[in-house]
């Protein structure tokens, strides 16, 4: 057990020590403010540490970073617990952010949109020729799988909103079985597109919201339009301009000690299921997944989030125009039925979806504290970000534990952050 391996360390003392040091050296590129100067209560924000530490003390989570910004300044940053067995969580820890890659890919796509490379309602097949003859699944019987023509072509807007008709991974349908058999991540993005082109869509484009491979296809679209690999485009147009020094599709060997293990529940608490090593983390990636391939830090993702909250600009650098960010963070699927399955159903209740983000439409139906128009997303390893433009509030939580949403850890953090607002 993680806690048994560290019985000589006072966990609360460790949390306090690391929280103090992180405030000095973690956010070199981010302004700091006393909570009260940003309309928040220090006492209220301190409750976040107390609640998060309980997860660690009870051996439910290994360690984490929590960060809150208001009115453009960091007002809370805590580093608690451990990265890997008895290795303390460090302020500059690098996390597998999984599906929090999707908003980054969506921003990259919209950079090209602003430069006139495409229109949102252009057919995807105009740029990805492999998709010209894609069919739509209709039924399966003793004679095999049957399909029909698309009622209208899949558009780039459909890819951005997950209404493309593409499916994902792990679902239970004949199309998903074909995805699994095709090994879609087993080559390059171009290889994936070629494989997808031979598999029917699960739904007619524009009719159903379905969490899918859409953002991986957007990654390939970026490569086609820009003439550059996805990682190079992101680095040149987003990461370097913003100073996101630790965000990439792999982690250099010299930074490997900053990557924590991935944990999962077991009969006595938690166990390591993925231990980082050079071969799994520090090699150049062949499949550049715009869906979920990035590593990042709490600081880097806070910079990215602040750029979004600032309507496309951070530290004097403009990544997108303000009206583009407004478009991206506005519900684009109004009136469309959202999922009702056990996993996505509760998450998307009361939500709409923009270009890469869930958008809060009804906080009563969603059962959460928050302002209408707030937007957020998460990663499979329990990484989260949440942006409330009305309150000028950003929350980030980083840990490495699967399955996602096993504990209501981010819901608790979000409530405590809102309760700390005093002005």
Coordinates of C-alpha atoms in Angstrom, one line a residue, residues 120-313:
X120 CA -16.9 25.1 -40.9
X121 CA -19.6 23.6 -43.0
X122 CA -17.2 22.3 -45.7
X123 CA -17.5 18.6 -46.3
X124 CA -14.5 16.8 -44.6
X125 CA -14.1 14.8 -47.9
X126 CA -13.1 18.0 -49.6
X127 CA -9.8 17.8 -47.7
X128 CA -9.6 14.2 -46.7
X129 CA -10.3 12.4 -49.9
X130 CA -10.4 9.0 -48.3
X131 CA -13.8 9.9 -46.8
X132 CA -15.5 10.5 -50.1
X133 CA -17.5 7.3 -50.2
X134 CA -18.1 6.5 -46.5
X135 CA -21.5 4.8 -45.8
X136 CA -23.7 4.8 -42.7
X137 CA -24.5 1.6 -40.7
X138 CA -28.2 0.6 -41.0
X139 CA -28.5 -2.9 -39.8
X140 CA -26.9 -6.3 -39.4
X141 CA -28.4 -9.7 -40.0
X142 CA -27.6 -13.2 -41.2
X143 CA -26.5 -11.8 -44.5
X144 CA -24.0 -9.4 -42.9
X145 CA -23.8 -5.7 -42.2
X146 CA -25.9 -3.3 -44.3
X147 CA -25.3 0.4 -44.9
X148 CA -26.8 3.4 -46.6
X149 CA -25.5 6.6 -48.1
X150 CA -24.9 9.7 -46.0
X151 CA -28.0 12.0 -46.0
X152 CA -25.6 14.9 -46.1
X153 CA -21.8 15.0 -46.0
X154 CA -19.9 14.9 -42.8
X155 CA -18.6 18.5 -42.1
X156 CA -15.7 19.9 -40.2
X157 CA -18.2 21.4 -37.8
X158 CA -19.4 17.8 -37.2
X159 CA -15.9 16.7 -36.3
X160 CA -15.5 19.6 -33.8
X161 CA -18.8 18.8 -32.1
X162 CA -18.6 15.0 -32.1
X163 CA -21.6 14.8 -34.4
X164 CA -19.7 13.3 -37.3
X165 CA -21.2 9.9 -37.1
X166 CA -17.8 8.4 -36.3
X167 CA -17.7 6.1 -33.3
X168 CA -15.2 5.8 -30.4
X169 CA -13.6 2.8 -28.7
X170 CA -15.1 0.3 -26.3
X171 CA -18.8 0.8 -27.2
X172 CA -21.0 -2.1 -28.0
X173 CA -22.0 -2.0 -31.7
X174 CA -21.0 -3.7 -34.9
X175 CA -19.2 -0.6 -35.9
X176 CA -17.2 -0.5 -32.7
X177 CA -16.2 -4.1 -33.2
X178 CA -14.8 -3.1 -36.6
X179 CA -12.9 -0.3 -35.0
X180 CA -11.3 -2.7 -32.6
X181 CA -10.4 -5.2 -35.3
X182 CA -8.8 -2.4 -37.4
X183 CA -6.3 -1.4 -34.7
X184 CA -6.8 2.3 -35.6
X185 CA -3.9 3.6 -33.4
X186 CA -1.4 1.1 -34.8
X187 CA 0.1 3.4 -37.4
X188 CA 0.1 7.1 -38.4
X189 CA -2.9 9.4 -38.5
X190 CA -3.0 8.8 -42.3
X191 CA -3.1 5.1 -41.7
X192 CA -6.0 5.6 -39.3
X193 CA -7.9 7.6 -41.8
X194 CA -7.5 5.0 -44.5
X195 CA -8.8 2.3 -42.1
X196 CA -11.7 4.5 -41.0
X197 CA -12.7 5.1 -44.6
X198 CA -13.6 1.4 -45.0
X199 CA -15.8 1.3 -41.9
X200 CA -19.3 2.7 -42.0
X201 CA -20.4 5.6 -39.8
X202 CA -22.4 4.7 -36.8
X203 CA -24.9 7.6 -37.3
X204 CA -25.9 10.0 -40.0
X205 CA -23.7 13.1 -39.7
X206 CA -25.2 15.9 -37.7
X207 CA -27.9 13.8 -36.0
X208 CA -26.3 12.4 -32.8
X209 CA -23.7 13.5 -30.3
X210 CA -21.3 10.6 -29.9
X211 CA -18.0 10.8 -28.2
X212 CA -15.7 9.5 -30.9
X213 CA -12.6 9.5 -33.0
X214 CA -13.6 12.8 -34.4
X215 CA -10.7 14.8 -32.9
X216 CA -8.1 12.3 -34.1
X217 CA -9.5 13.0 -37.6
X218 CA -9.1 16.7 -36.9
X219 CA -5.5 16.0 -36.1
X220 CA -5.0 14.6 -39.5
X221 CA -6.9 17.5 -41.1
X222 CA -4.4 19.8 -39.4
X223 CA -1.5 17.9 -41.0
X224 CA -3.2 18.0 -44.4
X225 CA -4.0 21.7 -44.4
X226 CA -0.7 22.9 -42.7
X227 CA 1.6 20.5 -44.4
X228 CA 3.2 19.8 -41.0
X229 CA 3.0 17.0 -38.5
X230 CA 0.5 17.6 -35.7
X231 CA 3.1 17.9 -33.0
X232 CA 5.2 20.4 -34.9
X233 CA 2.1 22.6 -35.7
X234 CA 1.0 22.6 -32.0
X235 CA 4.5 23.4 -30.8
X236 CA 5.0 26.3 -33.3
X237 CA 1.5 27.8 -33.0
X238 CA 0.5 27.1 -29.4
X239 CA 3.1 25.7 -27.1
X240 CA 6.1 27.9 -27.9
X241 CA 4.1 31.2 -28.2
X242 CA 2.4 30.6 -24.8
X243 CA 5.5 29.2 -23.0
X244 CA 4.0 25.8 -22.5
X245 CA 7.4 24.2 -22.1
X246 CA 6.3 20.8 -20.8
X247 CA 3.5 19.9 -23.2
X248 CA 4.1 17.4 -25.9
X249 CA 3.3 13.9 -27.2
X250 CA 6.3 12.5 -25.4
X251 CA 8.5 13.3 -22.5
X252 CA 12.3 13.8 -23.0
X253 CA 14.5 11.5 -21.1
X254 CA 15.8 14.3 -18.9
X255 CA 12.2 15.0 -17.7
X256 CA 11.3 11.4 -17.1
X257 CA 11.6 11.6 -13.3
X258 CA 8.8 14.2 -13.4
X259 CA 6.3 11.6 -14.8
X260 CA 4.2 9.8 -12.2
X261 CA 2.8 6.3 -12.2
X262 CA -0.8 5.5 -13.1
X263 CA -2.8 3.9 -10.3
X264 CA -6.0 1.9 -10.1
X265 CA -8.1 0.6 -7.2
X266 CA -7.3 -2.8 -5.6
X267 CA -8.5 -4.8 -2.6
X268 CA -6.5 -2.8 -0.1
X269 CA -6.5 0.6 -1.7
X270 CA -4.6 1.4 -4.8
X271 CA -1.9 -0.2 -7.0
X272 CA 0.4 0.9 -9.8
X273 CA -0.8 -0.3 -13.2
X274 CA 1.6 1.8 -15.4
X275 CA 5.1 2.7 -14.3
X276 CA 6.7 5.3 -16.6
X277 CA 9.9 4.2 -18.4
X278 CA 11.9 5.4 -21.3
X279 CA 10.3 3.0 -23.8
X280 CA 6.7 4.0 -22.9
X281 CA 7.1 7.7 -22.3
X282 CA 10.4 9.1 -23.8
X283 CA 10.2 7.9 -27.4
X284 CA 8.9 9.8 -30.4
X285 CA 5.3 8.9 -31.0
X286 CA 4.2 7.5 -34.4
X287 CA 0.5 7.9 -33.7
X288 CA 0.0 11.6 -32.8
X289 CA -3.5 11.4 -31.2
X290 CA -5.3 14.7 -31.2
X291 CA -7.9 12.8 -29.2
X292 CA -5.8 12.0 -26.2
X293 CA -2.0 11.9 -26.8
X294 CA -0.6 14.8 -24.9
X295 CA 1.5 15.1 -21.7
X296 CA 1.3 18.3 -19.8
X297 CA 1.6 20.0 -16.4
X298 CA -0.8 21.9 -14.2
X299 CA 1.0 25.1 -15.0
X300 CA 1.0 24.6 -18.7
X301 CA -2.7 23.8 -18.8
X302 CA -3.5 26.8 -16.6
X303 CA -1.7 29.0 -19.2
X304 CA -3.8 27.4 -21.9
X305 CA -7.0 27.8 -19.9
X306 CA -6.2 31.5 -19.1
X307 CA -5.6 32.1 -22.8
X308 CA -9.1 30.8 -23.4
X309 CA -10.6 32.8 -20.6
X310 CA -8.9 35.9 -22.0
X311 CA -10.7 35.2 -25.3
X312 CA -7.6 33.9 -27.2
X313 CA -4.8 36.0 -25.7

